Each structure stands twice: as structure tokens, then as C-alpha cells.
Amino acid sequence: MIEWKKSEALDEAMKKLLESLLEVREYLEEITPFNGEILTPAREKQLKGILLSHGLPSAIRQDPSILKDNPYFRDIRLDQVRSPSVWYEKAVIKKRTVLNTDFLRPVGTYLLHEHPLGYFDEDLEIPVLKEKGKVWMSPVVSEIQSMDDGVKKGWGRCMTMGLGLGFLPYLWLLKDEVKSVTVVERNPHVIELFNTYIRPQFPPEKELTILCGDALDYYNEPFLSQFDYSYVDFWESTEDGLAAYIKLQEKKVLAPRVDFWIEDAILQDVKHVVALYLLNHYRGGRIADFIAGQEGLMQTVAKKANRFFKSRQDVLSTEEELLFLLHDKETLRALLSLTR
Ligand SMILES: C[S@@+](CC[C@H](N)C(=O)[O-])C[C@H]1O[C@@H](n2cnc3c(N)ncnc32)[C@H](O)[C@@H]1O
């Protein structure tokens, strides 16, 4: 089991860790009411004040070119899409409406993070595919921003899991350094819709292969090793993302050239539980009570944290060592991969 070599410096680090957890809660409570609101100048001043008080970026007005100059957005028409269950509708992001512009981004050394919010200073049309009247898929701002890194890193033979509207495959195929794109998609209707309406608008000279199957079945070393870069993106948000991400890590696959969509945001929930676990252990609290106090998937993470820290022999004596356990991606992935 990990042990602590307690000191004033470590007491201070634990205090900062707890404060960052409390600050996150306060910050979220303060900004949530703004989401979806049409921002008056007075409310904008208030929102900026909140962001500044937490040391977060307060430039919330967005440049419409994020959408307008995005090649997928500019080139691909979805207005012909009409199947028995999925159809196109035009939606408008109203001028000055506050929206999420990205998934959360870690900030600073502890657990404070930013939930980027922003607005456009003009009405902007966006395509939406609806399924039985409910939004099914749409290339929204937060998706465009959150996939940017994956777009940039793509080269050679690329692979992604989750076809959706083919946003990432399209942006990859436009890059000279990308030779081919392979996609694993579970839903044959998504593939059919893509092949009928969207694929004809893709550059025909480059190889695009779509495999119909479950991402988890394809997530293995022999398959992944065929590609220069892979990007796993078959979840909708951090909620279903954490469950899927845990299943992937439990496969204990060596995947050095693989990235996961919104991984930082997914890991934030994991870090939260790990932080509470470490705080509890540092103070000599009962681990069983701590685990029992967690709910659902968070309890699964708490149990994994317990297995992981029980199996370690580290003696922790510095803030750096604490922060490493909390933030190191390989450590967190190893923790989540434990099944018993
Ligand atoms: C968020 S969308 C992906 C967006 C896509 N990256 C793009 O660029 O447009 C998620 C996609 O994953 C697919 N999907 C969900 N679970 C899956 C699984 N287990 N295996 C493969 N595909 C899956 C869904 O049908 C959907 O098409």
C-alpha cells in the first residue's frame, strides 16, 4: 500500500488539493446558469468577472470563422439527408447565445479546469440531423474544437473508431500527409447514410475503408499496429465516454499511437475520485466507507483506485509525487485497467 511521509509541505499540498475540488464546484455552480442564455452586456460583465475571479480566460466572444472556415462545414452539404428515421434540419445559433465551445480543459497544477463558454456576435446557421425529432448528430462548435488535436496529428495510414458524420475522416483526407483512412463503425444505418449522402462529396482519389463492427472487438494490438495514427471516438460525451474508456483500458492493449477523443475531460472525473481517495487515505479515513460513499461508475473507479494503490509500495513525501499520481496519464490508464 502507498505510504505517506507526512510533512508541512505535504499538508499544504493536500489542503490545496481539497481547495481546488471546492473551487471547481463553486465555479460550476456560478457558470452553469449562463449556458443557453442570450447574453446582455450586463450579464457578460458578470460572467467575465466570475471567470477572472477563478483566473480563467475571459475572452468569450468567438470568431465565427471557427465554423465558417472549417472545411467540413464549408464543403459538405447535409441538406439532402432524408431516411425514414433520420432527416436534415437547419438550426440557428442565435447571436450572443452562450454555448459550450469545447470540452473541459485542465488549468493549473491541481484540479481546477475550464469549461469553455462563448458566444458569436451574429446568427449562425448549422446543419442538424434529427432522429425522430431529436438532435442525432451535428458538427457543433465543441466537437470541432475538441477534435482539432486529432485532426492535426493524423498522418500516413489513419484509423478512427466511430464514423458519425465523417467529420474527422474528411479533415484527415484533405491532408497531403494522410495516405488512407479506415473507420470502424458499429451501426450499419450510419454507414448507409454516410455512403449515400456524404461519401460522394469526399475526395475520391484517397482510400477510405469502412469496417462494420464493434470498436471493442477491433481494439487489439494486431489491428492497431497497421496504422500510423488512430483516434478513438465512439462516445457522445464524458458520461458514456468514461464507461467506454474504462472498457478499452481493461483490454490492456499497448497502444502508443492512439489518442482518445476528450480524454482530458473523461479523466477529470477519474482524477476527482483519485483525489478524494488520496485525501481520505492521508487523513487515515476508512477506505471501505469511502468506496461505499461513491455511486455508480464513480464507485467502480474508487474500487480500481483502491486495488491500484494497495498494490503500490511508494512512500509519498512531496507535492510533485502527489501531483504525478493525480495527473500522469499512464498511471491513470493503468489504474483503470485493473479488473481484480
Ligand atoms: C460521436 S460520433 C463520432 C463522430 C465522428 N468522429 C465524426 O468525425 O463525425 C459516434 C459514432 O460512434 C458509433 N459507435 C457507437 N458505439 C460504437 C461501438 N461500440 N463501435 C463502433 N462504433 C460505435 C456511433 O454509431 C456513431 O456513429
PDB file of N, CA and C in Angstrom, residues 104-164:
ATOM      1  N   LEU A 104     -14.039  20.257 -21.332  1.00  0.00           N
ATOM      2  CA  LEU A 104     -13.225  20.935 -20.328  1.00  0.00           C
ATOM      3  C   LEU A 104     -11.724  20.790 -20.566  1.00  0.00           C
ATOM      4  N   ARG A 105     -11.009  21.805 -20.117  1.00  0.00           N
ATOM      5  CA  ARG A 105      -9.549  21.816 -20.246  1.00  0.00           C
ATOM      6  C   ARG A 105      -8.938  21.973 -18.846  1.00  0.00           C
ATOM      7  N   PRO A 106      -7.969  21.118 -18.493  1.00  0.00           N
ATOM      8  CA  PRO A 106      -7.318  21.285 -17.190  1.00  0.00           C
ATOM      9  C   PRO A 106      -6.589  22.620 -17.124  1.00  0.00           C
ATOM     10  N   VAL A 107      -6.590  23.207 -15.939  1.00  0.00           N
ATOM     11  CA  VAL A 107      -5.932  24.502 -15.734  1.00  0.00           C
ATOM     12  C   VAL A 107      -5.112  24.408 -14.452  1.00  0.00           C
ATOM     13  N   GLY A 108      -3.901  24.908 -14.456  1.00  0.00           N
ATOM     14  CA  GLY A 108      -3.112  24.979 -13.226  1.00  0.00           C
ATOM     15  C   GLY A 108      -2.643  23.622 -12.751  1.00  0.00           C
ATOM     16  N   THR A 109      -2.155  23.585 -11.520  1.00  0.00           N
ATOM     17  CA  THR A 109      -1.486  22.360 -11.058  1.00  0.00           C
ATOM     18  C   THR A 109      -2.411  21.370 -10.355  1.00  0.00           C
ATOM     19  N   TYR A 110      -3.536  21.837  -9.826  1.00  0.00           N
ATOM     20  CA  TYR A 110      -4.414  20.910  -9.100  1.00  0.00           C
ATOM     21  C   TYR A 110      -5.613  20.537  -9.965  1.00  0.00           C
ATOM     22  N   LEU A 111      -6.823  20.621  -9.452  1.00  0.00           N
ATOM     23  CA  LEU A 111      -7.945  20.075 -10.230  1.00  0.00           C
ATOM     24  C   LEU A 111      -8.866  21.111 -10.860  1.00  0.00           C
ATOM     25  N   LEU A 112      -8.498  22.364 -10.731  1.00  0.00           N
ATOM     26  CA  LEU A 112      -9.324  23.374 -11.394  1.00  0.00           C
ATOM     27  C   LEU A 112      -9.261  23.149 -12.904  1.00  0.00           C
ATOM     28  N   HIS A 113     -10.389  23.297 -13.569  1.00  0.00           N
ATOM     29  CA  HIS A 113     -10.394  23.167 -15.022  1.00  0.00           C
ATOM     30  C   HIS A 113     -11.404  24.140 -15.603  1.00  0.00           C
ATOM     31  N   GLU A 114     -11.233  24.375 -16.889  1.00  0.00           N
ATOM     32  CA  GLU A 114     -12.089  25.346 -17.559  1.00  0.00           C
ATOM     33  C   GLU A 114     -13.172  24.616 -18.351  1.00  0.00           C
ATOM     34  N   HIS A 115     -14.403  25.101 -18.258  1.00  0.00           N
ATOM     35  CA  HIS A 115     -15.477  24.632 -19.154  1.00  0.00           C
ATOM     36  C   HIS A 115     -15.699  25.762 -20.142  1.00  0.00           C
ATOM     37  N   PRO A 116     -14.991  25.755 -21.279  1.00  0.00           N
ATOM     38  CA  PRO A 116     -15.028  26.959 -22.120  1.00  0.00           C
ATOM     39  C   PRO A 116     -16.446  27.298 -22.601  1.00  0.00           C
ATOM     40  N   LEU A 117     -16.827  28.537 -22.338  1.00  0.00           N
ATOM     41  CA  LEU A 117     -18.117  29.055 -22.796  1.00  0.00           C
ATOM     42  C   LEU A 117     -17.844  30.199 -23.759  1.00  0.00           C
ATOM     43  N   GLY A 118     -18.755  30.435 -24.662  1.00  0.00           N
ATOM     44  CA  GLY A 118     -18.563  31.554 -25.572  1.00  0.00           C
ATOM     45  C   GLY A 118     -19.846  31.881 -26.311  1.00  0.00           C
ATOM     46  N   TYR A 119     -19.777  32.948 -27.121  1.00  0.00           N
ATOM     47  CA  TYR A 119     -20.927  33.303 -27.952  1.00  0.00           C
ATOM     48  C   TYR A 119     -20.417  33.895 -29.258  1.00  0.00           C
ATOM     49  N   PHE A 120     -21.275  33.894 -30.273  1.00  0.00           N
ATOM     50  CA  PHE A 120     -20.953  34.563 -31.538  1.00  0.00           C
ATOM     51  C   PHE A 120     -21.746  35.866 -31.601  1.00  0.00           C
ATOM     52  N   ASP A 121     -21.161  36.837 -32.283  1.00  0.00           N
ATOM     53  CA  ASP A 121     -21.831  38.131 -32.359  1.00  0.00           C
ATOM     54  C   ASP A 121     -22.749  38.230 -33.578  1.00  0.00           C
ATOM     55  N   GLU A 122     -23.124  37.112 -34.157  1.00  0.00           N
ATOM     56  CA  GLU A 122     -24.063  37.100 -35.288  1.00  0.00           C
ATOM     57  C   GLU A 122     -24.823  35.769 -35.254  1.00  0.00           C
ATOM     58  N   ASP A 123     -25.970  35.727 -35.921  1.00  0.00           N
ATOM     59  CA  ASP A 123     -26.697  34.452 -36.044  1.00  0.00           C
ATOM     60  C   ASP A 123     -25.905  33.538 -36.963  1.00  0.00           C
ATOM     61  N   LEU A 124     -25.783  32.254 -36.583  1.00  0.00           N
ATOM     62  CA  LEU A 124     -25.043  31.315 -37.437  1.00  0.00           C
ATOM     63  C   LEU A 124     -25.887  30.074 -37.700  1.00  0.00           C
ATOM     64  N   GLU A 125     -25.968  29.717 -38.975  1.00  0.00           N
ATOM     65  CA  GLU A 125     -26.738  28.510 -39.329  1.00  0.00           C
ATOM     66  C   GLU A 125     -25.867  27.282 -39.178  1.00  0.00           C
ATOM     67  N   ILE A 126     -26.429  26.229 -38.593  1.00  0.00           N
ATOM     68  CA  ILE A 126     -25.687  24.963 -38.556  1.00  0.00           C
ATOM     69  C   ILE A 126     -26.615  23.830 -38.991  1.00  0.00           C
ATOM     70  N   PRO A 127     -26.064  22.817 -39.672  1.00  0.00           N
ATOM     71  CA  PRO A 127     -26.896  21.686 -40.057  1.00  0.00           C
ATOM     72  C   PRO A 127     -27.073  20.742 -38.868  1.00  0.00           C
ATOM     73  N   VAL A 128     -28.259  20.184 -38.770  1.00  0.00           N
ATOM     74  CA  VAL A 128     -28.536  19.227 -37.691  1.00  0.00           C
ATOM     75  C   VAL A 128     -29.211  18.020 -38.309  1.00  0.00           C
ATOM     76  N   LEU A 129     -28.774  16.833 -37.939  1.00  0.00           N
ATOM     77  CA  LEU A 129     -29.524  15.647 -38.350  1.00  0.00           C
ATOM     78  C   LEU A 129     -30.351  15.218 -37.154  1.00  0.00           C
ATOM     79  N   LYS A 130     -31.641  15.060 -37.422  1.00  0.00           N
ATOM     80  CA  LYS A 130     -32.533  14.679 -36.319  1.00  0.00           C
ATOM     81  C   LYS A 130     -33.025  13.261 -36.505  1.00  0.00           C
ATOM     82  N   GLU A 131     -33.172  12.568 -35.406  1.00  0.00           N
ATOM     83  CA  GLU A 131     -33.738  11.220 -35.440  1.00  0.00           C
ATOM     84  C   GLU A 131     -35.012  11.270 -34.619  1.00  0.00           C
ATOM     85  N   LYS A 132     -36.108  10.997 -35.271  1.00  0.00           N
ATOM     86  CA  LYS A 132     -37.426  11.053 -34.621  1.00  0.00           C
ATOM     87  C   LYS A 132     -37.578  12.357 -33.829  1.00  0.00           C
ATOM     88  N   GLY A 133     -37.193  13.459 -34.473  1.00  0.00           N
ATOM     89  CA  GLY A 133     -37.406  14.774 -33.869  1.00  0.00           C
ATOM     90  C   GLY A 133     -36.339  15.215 -32.894  1.00  0.00           C
ATOM     91  N   LYS A 134     -35.437  14.302 -32.486  1.00  0.00           N
ATOM     92  CA  LYS A 134     -34.402  14.704 -31.512  1.00  0.00           C
ATOM     93  C   LYS A 134     -33.059  14.852 -32.214  1.00  0.00           C
ATOM     94  N   VAL A 135     -32.237  15.813 -31.752  1.00  0.00           N
ATOM     95  CA  VAL A 135     -30.927  16.001 -32.397  1.00  0.00           C
ATOM     96  C   VAL A 135     -30.143  14.695 -32.326  1.00  0.00           C
ATOM     97  N   TRP A 136     -29.711  14.227 -33.498  1.00  0.00           N
ATOM     98  CA  TRP A 136     -28.971  12.965 -33.565  1.00  0.00           C
ATOM     99  C   TRP A 136     -27.485  13.250 -33.734  1.00  0.00           C
ATOM    100  N   MET A 137     -27.169  14.060 -34.745  1.00  0.00           N
ATOM    101  CA  MET A 137     -25.768  14.448 -34.921  1.00  0.00           C
ATOM    102  C   MET A 137     -25.709  15.829 -35.536  1.00  0.00           C
ATOM    103  N   SER A 138     -24.679  16.576 -35.145  1.00  0.00           N
ATOM    104  CA  SER A 138     -24.494  17.914 -35.682  1.00  0.00           C
ATOM    105  C   SER A 138     -23.033  18.300 -35.464  1.00  0.00           C
ATOM    106  N   PRO A 139     -22.395  18.892 -36.475  1.00  0.00           N
ATOM    107  CA  PRO A 139     -20.995  19.295 -36.258  1.00  0.00           C
ATOM    108  C   PRO A 139     -20.941  20.554 -35.407  1.00  0.00           C
ATOM    109  N   VAL A 140     -21.117  20.418 -34.115  1.00  0.00           N
ATOM    110  CA  VAL A 140     -21.204  21.603 -33.242  1.00  0.00           C
ATOM    111  C   VAL A 140     -19.805  22.137 -32.905  1.00  0.00           C
ATOM    112  N   VAL A 141     -19.789  23.367 -32.391  1.00  0.00           N
ATOM    113  CA  VAL A 141     -18.516  24.047 -32.142  1.00  0.00           C
ATOM    114  C   VAL A 141     -17.614  23.224 -31.217  1.00  0.00           C
ATOM    115  N   SER A 142     -18.201  22.688 -30.135  1.00  0.00           N
ATOM    116  CA  SER A 142     -17.367  21.969 -29.166  1.00  0.00           C
ATOM    117  C   SER A 142     -16.733  20.724 -29.790  1.00  0.00           C
ATOM    118  N   GLU A 143     -17.426  20.109 -30.761  1.00  0.00           N
ATOM    119  CA  GLU A 143     -16.840  18.922 -31.409  1.00  0.00           C
ATOM    120  C   GLU A 143     -15.701  19.343 -32.326  1.00  0.00           C
ATOM    121  N   ILE A 144     -15.928  20.435 -33.045  1.00  0.00           N
ATOM    122  CA  ILE A 144     -14.891  20.917 -33.959  1.00  0.00           C
ATOM    123  C   ILE A 144     -13.620  21.245 -33.165  1.00  0.00           C
ATOM    124  N   GLN A 145     -13.796  21.954 -32.071  1.00  0.00           N
ATOM    125  CA  GLN A 145     -12.637  22.368 -31.271  1.00  0.00           C
ATOM    126  C   GLN A 145     -11.961  21.172 -30.610  1.00  0.00           C
ATOM    127  N   SER A 146     -12.788  20.255 -30.083  1.00  0.00           N
ATOM    128  CA  SER A 146     -12.205  19.163 -29.307  1.00  0.00           C
ATOM    129  C   SER A 146     -11.514  18.130 -30.186  1.00  0.00           C
ATOM    130  N   MET A 147     -11.813  18.138 -31.484  1.00  0.00           N
ATOM    131  CA  MET A 147     -11.174  17.166 -32.380  1.00  0.00           C
ATOM    132  C   MET A 147      -9.942  17.735 -33.067  1.00  0.00           C
ATOM    133  N   ASP A 148      -9.695  19.002 -32.833  1.00  0.00           N
ATOM    134  CA  ASP A 148      -8.631  19.701 -33.552  1.00  0.00           C
ATOM    135  C   ASP A 148      -7.271  18.996 -33.441  1.00  0.00           C
ATOM    136  N   ASP A 149      -6.965  18.567 -32.228  1.00  0.00           N
ATOM    137  CA  ASP A 149      -5.682  17.902 -31.993  1.00  0.00           C
ATOM    138  C   ASP A 149      -5.572  16.612 -32.819  1.00  0.00           C
ATOM    139  N   GLY A 150      -6.656  15.845 -32.840  1.00  0.00           N
ATOM    140  CA  GLY A 150      -6.687  14.590 -33.607  1.00  0.00           C
ATOM    141  C   GLY A 150      -6.540  14.847 -35.099  1.00  0.00           C
ATOM    142  N   VAL A 151      -7.140  15.945 -35.558  1.00  0.00           N
ATOM    143  CA  VAL A 151      -7.026  16.300 -36.981  1.00  0.00           C
ATOM    144  C   VAL A 151      -5.553  16.599 -37.284  1.00  0.00           C
ATOM    145  N   LYS A 152      -4.952  17.414 -36.424  1.00  0.00           N
ATOM    146  CA  LYS A 152      -3.561  17.845 -36.663  1.00  0.00           C
ATOM    147  C   LYS A 152      -2.600  16.665 -36.611  1.00  0.00           C
ATOM    148  N   LYS A 153      -2.838  15.721 -35.696  1.00  0.00           N
ATOM    149  CA  LYS A 153      -1.865  14.640 -35.524  1.00  0.00           C
ATOM    150  C   LYS A 153      -1.957  13.546 -36.595  1.00  0.00           C
ATOM    151  N   GLY A 154      -3.048  13.548 -37.358  1.00  0.00           N
ATOM    152  CA  GLY A 154      -3.229  12.493 -38.364  1.00  0.00           C
ATOM    153  C   GLY A 154      -2.166  12.522 -39.446  1.00  0.00           C
ATOM    154  N   TRP A 155      -1.582  11.359 -39.749  1.00  0.00           N
ATOM    155  CA  TRP A 155      -0.619  11.250 -40.863  1.00  0.00           C
ATOM    156  C   TRP A 155      -0.564   9.783 -41.307  1.00  0.00           C
ATOM    157  N   GLY A 156      -0.075   9.566 -42.525  1.00  0.00           N
ATOM    158  CA  GLY A 156       0.104   8.197 -43.020  1.00  0.00           C
ATOM    159  C   GLY A 156      -1.216   7.449 -43.094  1.00  0.00           C
ATOM    160  N   ARG A 157      -1.199   6.230 -42.523  1.00  0.00           N
ATOM    161  CA  ARG A 157      -2.441   5.452 -42.503  1.00  0.00           C
ATOM    162  C   ARG A 157      -3.168   5.762 -41.188  1.00  0.00           C
ATOM    163  N   CYS A 158      -4.336   6.378 -41.288  1.00  0.00           N
ATOM    164  CA  CYS A 158      -5.093   6.801 -40.099  1.00  0.00           C
ATOM    165  C   CYS A 158      -6.289   5.877 -39.876  1.00  0.00           C
ATOM    166  N   MET A 159      -6.645   5.738 -38.629  1.00  0.00           N
ATOM    167  CA  MET A 159      -7.823   4.933 -38.304  1.00  0.00           C
ATOM    168  C   MET A 159      -8.632   5.642 -37.218  1.00  0.00           C
ATOM    169  N   THR A 160      -9.949   5.607 -37.357  1.00  0.00           N
ATOM    170  CA  THR A 160     -10.785   6.131 -36.277  1.00  0.00           C
ATOM    171  C   THR A 160     -11.911   5.145 -35.977  1.00  0.00           C
ATOM    172  N   MET A 161     -12.373   5.160 -34.737  1.00  0.00           N
ATOM    173  CA  MET A 161     -13.489   4.313 -34.329  1.00  0.00           C
ATOM    174  C   MET A 161     -14.673   5.221 -34.059  1.00  0.00           C
ATOM    175  N   GLY A 162     -15.760   5.053 -34.810  1.00  0.00           N
ATOM    176  CA  GLY A 162     -16.921   5.941 -34.721  1.00  0.00           C
ATOM    177  C   GLY A 162     -16.970   6.825 -35.959  1.00  0.00           C
ATOM    178  N   LEU A 163     -17.920   6.547 -36.874  1.00  0.00           N
ATOM    179  CA  LEU A 163     -17.978   7.284 -38.146  1.00  0.00           C
ATOM    180  C   LEU A 163     -18.732   8.602 -37.995  1.00  0.00           C
ATOM    181  N   GLY A 164     -19.889   8.567 -37.334  1.00  0.00           N
ATOM    182  CA  GLY A 164     -20.704   9.770 -37.219  1.00  0.00           C
ATOM    183  C   GLY A 164     -20.992  10.364 -38.578  1.00  0.00           C
TER     184      GLY A 164
END
